[in-house]
C-alpha cells in the first residue's frame, strides 16, 4: 500500500444495529483460526484472474473449519458423508444453527481481542458455505460484519469485510447489505492500511454493483481511488482496480475522475495531529 496514496473518504458512519443476546458458548473450533477465504465459484473467476491467483485473493493452508459432529437419534453429522434417516432421506443438520449461535454469543461476551478475532475469522469462513446463509441472517451476522467495519482493530475489519465478501454474491444477502446502507462503510475500507482489507473491499463493491446501486459503488471518489490503485506497484491491487474500472465504470466516469485527480489532492491522507 506504500506505493500508492491511500484514498480517504468522509462518509457518514452507519448506525450500529443491535446484536442478538442469546446464551451459550461455543466448543473450540477445529484447527487453527484460518484466514478469511473466499468462495471459488465461477462468478468470481474474472476477479481471481485479475489478482493472478488460481483460487482466492488470500490463499490459506487452513480450510474453513468443520462443524463438530452432532449425535442424533438418526445418526451423526460431521465430516464425511451425511447420515441418512430410516426412510432413506438425508438426516437433518441438527446443531448447525446452535453452533453458529454459540459463536456469536462468544464474540459478544468475551473481553479478549484475540478471542474476538478468532471467532470473527470462523464466522467469516462459515460465510463461505451457502448452507449457512439463512442461519447467518437469522443470527444477524451480516449486521455484525457491517458493525465491525468501523472498529479500530484492523484485524477485525479485515475479517468482517472478508465475511461480507463471502456473502454478497447471494441475492438476498446482497439486497440486505444494500438496504442496510452497507456501501458507505465498505467504501471507507478503501483507505485501510491493510492490503487484504482493501482487496476485499474492492471485490465486495464489485459484487454489490447493480443497476440500482451503481451510483453508490461507482461514485466519483471511488472511481478516482481506483485510478490511483491501478497505478500501484502492487500487482494484486492494480489488476483488481483495472478490472473495476473496465467492467464496472463507464468511460465518461473514468475520464471525469481522471480530470478530477489532476486538480485535487483527493486520496492523500491528511497529516495526523
PDB file of N, CA, C and O in Angstrom, residues 172-200:
ATOM      1  N   UNK A 172     -30.146 -12.457  -1.772  1.00  0.00           N
ATOM      2  CA  UNK A 172     -30.780 -11.977  -0.545  1.00  0.00           C
ATOM      3  C   UNK A 172     -29.790 -11.224   0.326  1.00  0.00           C
ATOM      4  O   UNK A 172     -30.101 -10.160   0.875  1.00  0.00           O
ATOM      5  N   UNK A 173     -28.585 -11.772   0.454  1.00  0.00           N
ATOM      6  CA  UNK A 173     -27.560 -11.091   1.248  1.00  0.00           C
ATOM      7  C   UNK A 173     -27.178  -9.754   0.630  1.00  0.00           C
ATOM      8  O   UNK A 173     -26.972  -8.759   1.335  1.00  0.00           O
ATOM      9  N   UNK A 174     -27.060  -9.736  -0.681  1.00  0.00           N
ATOM     10  CA  UNK A 174     -26.708  -8.500  -1.372  1.00  0.00           C
ATOM     11  C   UNK A 174     -27.753  -7.424  -1.119  1.00  0.00           C
ATOM     12  O   UNK A 174     -27.424  -6.276  -0.802  1.00  0.00           O
ATOM     13  N   UNK A 175     -29.023  -7.789  -1.248  1.00  0.00           N
ATOM     14  CA  UNK A 175     -30.098  -6.823  -1.009  1.00  0.00           C
ATOM     15  C   UNK A 175     -30.084  -6.326   0.432  1.00  0.00           C
ATOM     16  O   UNK A 175     -30.312  -5.144   0.690  1.00  0.00           O
ATOM     17  N   UNK A 176     -29.797  -7.229   1.361  1.00  0.00           N
ATOM     18  CA  UNK A 176     -29.766  -6.839   2.772  1.00  0.00           C
ATOM     19  C   UNK A 176     -28.654  -5.826   3.016  1.00  0.00           C
ATOM     20  O   UNK A 176     -28.857  -4.812   3.692  1.00  0.00           O
ATOM     21  N   UNK A 177     -27.468  -6.093   2.499  1.00  0.00           N
ATOM     22  CA  UNK A 177     -26.332  -5.188   2.697  1.00  0.00           C
ATOM     23  C   UNK A 177     -26.622  -3.821   2.092  1.00  0.00           C
ATOM     24  O   UNK A 177     -26.338  -2.780   2.702  1.00  0.00           O
ATOM     25  N   UNK A 178     -27.207  -3.801   0.919  1.00  0.00           N
ATOM     26  CA  UNK A 178     -27.521  -2.528   0.265  1.00  0.00           C
ATOM     27  C   UNK A 178     -28.583  -1.761   1.043  1.00  0.00           C
ATOM     28  O   UNK A 178     -28.459  -0.547   1.237  1.00  0.00           O
ATOM     29  N   UNK A 179     -29.623  -2.461   1.509  1.00  0.00           N
ATOM     30  CA  UNK A 179     -30.686  -1.800   2.256  1.00  0.00           C
ATOM     31  C   UNK A 179     -30.216  -1.323   3.623  1.00  0.00           C
ATOM     32  O   UNK A 179     -30.785  -0.386   4.188  1.00  0.00           O
ATOM     33  N   UNK A 180     -29.168  -1.955   4.145  1.00  0.00           N
ATOM     34  CA  UNK A 180     -28.617  -1.559   5.444  1.00  0.00           C
ATOM     35  C   UNK A 180     -27.597  -0.440   5.319  1.00  0.00           C
ATOM     36  O   UNK A 180     -26.879  -0.138   6.274  1.00  0.00           O
ATOM     37  N   UNK A 181     -27.525   0.183   4.145  1.00  0.00           N
ATOM     38  CA  UNK A 181     -26.554   1.254   3.889  1.00  0.00           C
ATOM     39  C   UNK A 181     -25.120   0.770   4.116  1.00  0.00           C
ATOM     40  O   UNK A 181     -24.270   1.494   4.648  1.00  0.00           O
ATOM     41  N   UNK A 182     -24.889  -0.466   3.682  1.00  0.00           N
ATOM     42  CA  UNK A 182     -23.571  -1.050   3.886  1.00  0.00           C
ATOM     43  C   UNK A 182     -22.503  -0.577   2.930  1.00  0.00           C
ATOM     44  O   UNK A 182     -21.313  -0.809   3.174  1.00  0.00           O
ATOM     45  N   UNK A 183     -22.883   0.091   1.843  1.00  0.00           N
ATOM     46  CA  UNK A 183     -21.883   0.514   0.860  1.00  0.00           C
ATOM     47  C   UNK A 183     -20.926   1.539   1.451  1.00  0.00           C
ATOM     48  O   UNK A 183     -19.712   1.497   1.200  1.00  0.00           O
ATOM     49  N   UNK A 184     -21.441   2.455   2.248  1.00  0.00           N
ATOM     50  CA  UNK A 184     -20.596   3.522   2.781  1.00  0.00           C
ATOM     51  C   UNK A 184     -19.445   3.002   3.643  1.00  0.00           C
ATOM     52  O   UNK A 184     -18.281   3.375   3.413  1.00  0.00           O
ATOM     53  N   UNK A 185     -19.710   2.157   4.656  1.00  0.00           N
ATOM     54  CA  UNK A 185     -18.575   1.652   5.435  1.00  0.00           C
ATOM     55  C   UNK A 185     -17.640   0.770   4.618  1.00  0.00           C
ATOM     56  O   UNK A 185     -16.450   0.694   4.911  1.00  0.00           O
ATOM     57  N   UNK A 186     -18.162   0.097   3.590  1.00  0.00           N
ATOM     58  CA  UNK A 186     -17.297  -0.705   2.725  1.00  0.00           C
ATOM     59  C   UNK A 186     -16.364   0.205   1.934  1.00  0.00           C
ATOM     60  O   UNK A 186     -15.161  -0.063   1.788  1.00  0.00           O
ATOM     61  N   UNK A 187     -16.894   1.321   1.432  1.00  0.00           N
ATOM     62  CA  UNK A 187     -16.052   2.290   0.719  1.00  0.00           C
ATOM     63  C   UNK A 187     -14.976   2.843   1.643  1.00  0.00           C
ATOM     64  O   UNK A 187     -13.816   3.035   1.239  1.00  0.00           O
ATOM     65  N   UNK A 188     -15.325   3.088   2.879  1.00  0.00           N
ATOM     66  CA  UNK A 188     -14.339   3.598   3.836  1.00  0.00           C
ATOM     67  C   UNK A 188     -13.171   2.638   4.018  1.00  0.00           C
ATOM     68  O   UNK A 188     -12.059   3.058   4.375  1.00  0.00           O
ATOM     69  N   UNK A 189     -13.411   1.338   3.789  1.00  0.00           N
ATOM     70  CA  UNK A 189     -12.337   0.352   3.923  1.00  0.00           C
ATOM     71  C   UNK A 189     -11.262   0.528   2.856  1.00  0.00           C
ATOM     72  O   UNK A 189     -10.163  -0.020   2.993  1.00  0.00           O
ATOM     73  N   UNK A 190     -11.549   1.274   1.814  1.00  0.00           N
ATOM     74  CA  UNK A 190     -10.543   1.514   0.776  1.00  0.00           C
ATOM     75  C   UNK A 190      -9.368   2.324   1.307  1.00  0.00           C
ATOM     76  O   UNK A 190      -8.289   2.323   0.704  1.00  0.00           O
ATOM     77  N   UNK A 191      -9.551   3.016   2.419  1.00  0.00           N
ATOM     78  CA  UNK A 191      -8.475   3.810   2.999  1.00  0.00           C
ATOM     79  C   UNK A 191      -7.695   3.043   4.062  1.00  0.00           C
ATOM     80  O   UNK A 191      -6.823   3.600   4.714  1.00  0.00           O
ATOM     81  N   UNK A 192      -7.979   1.749   4.207  1.00  0.00           N
ATOM     82  CA  UNK A 192      -7.284   0.941   5.210  1.00  0.00           C
ATOM     83  C   UNK A 192      -5.818   0.756   4.836  1.00  0.00           C
ATOM     84  O   UNK A 192      -5.478   0.621   3.648  1.00  0.00           O
ATOM     85  N   UNK A 193      -4.919   0.710   5.830  1.00  0.00           N
ATOM     86  CA  UNK A 193      -3.514   0.401   5.540  1.00  0.00           C
ATOM     87  C   UNK A 193      -3.288  -1.091   5.303  1.00  0.00           C
ATOM     88  O   UNK A 193      -2.190  -1.495   4.914  1.00  0.00           O
ATOM     89  N   UNK A 194      -4.317  -1.921   5.544  1.00  0.00           N
ATOM     90  CA  UNK A 194      -4.221  -3.368   5.394  1.00  0.00           C
ATOM     91  C   UNK A 194      -4.571  -3.750   3.955  1.00  0.00           C
ATOM     92  O   UNK A 194      -5.692  -3.529   3.491  1.00  0.00           O
ATOM     93  N   UNK A 195      -3.633  -4.330   3.251  1.00  0.00           N
ATOM     94  CA  UNK A 195      -3.839  -4.697   1.853  1.00  0.00           C
ATOM     95  C   UNK A 195      -5.008  -5.650   1.679  1.00  0.00           C
ATOM     96  O   UNK A 195      -5.815  -5.498   0.744  1.00  0.00           O
ATOM     97  N   UNK A 196      -5.121  -6.650   2.569  1.00  0.00           N
ATOM     98  CA  UNK A 196      -6.196  -7.627   2.442  1.00  0.00           C
ATOM     99  C   UNK A 196      -7.564  -6.970   2.590  1.00  0.00           C
ATOM    100  O   UNK A 196      -8.517  -7.337   1.905  1.00  0.00           O
ATOM    101  N   UNK A 197      -7.660  -6.007   3.488  1.00  0.00           N
ATOM    102  CA  UNK A 197      -8.922  -5.288   3.679  1.00  0.00           C
ATOM    103  C   UNK A 197      -9.289  -4.527   2.415  1.00  0.00           C
ATOM    104  O   UNK A 197     -10.449  -4.545   1.975  1.00  0.00           O
ATOM    105  N   UNK A 198      -8.324  -3.866   1.804  1.00  0.00           N
ATOM    106  CA  UNK A 198      -8.594  -3.091   0.592  1.00  0.00           C
ATOM    107  C   UNK A 198      -9.005  -4.008  -0.551  1.00  0.00           C
ATOM    108  O   UNK A 198      -9.976  -3.728  -1.271  1.00  0.00           O
ATOM    109  N   UNK A 199      -8.298  -5.112  -0.732  1.00  0.00           N
ATOM    110  CA  UNK A 199      -8.637  -6.051  -1.799  1.00  0.00           C
ATOM    111  C   UNK A 199     -10.051  -6.589  -1.615  1.00  0.00           C
ATOM    112  O   UNK A 199     -10.836  -6.669  -2.568  1.00  0.00           O
ATOM    113  N   UNK A 200     -10.391  -6.968  -0.387  1.00  0.00           N
ATOM    114  CA  UNK A 200     -11.747  -7.466  -0.124  1.00  0.00           C
ATOM    115  C   UNK A 200     -12.791  -6.380  -0.347  1.00  0.00           C
ATOM    116  O   UNK A 200     -13.890  -6.660  -0.839  1.00  0.00           O
TER     117      UNK A 200
END
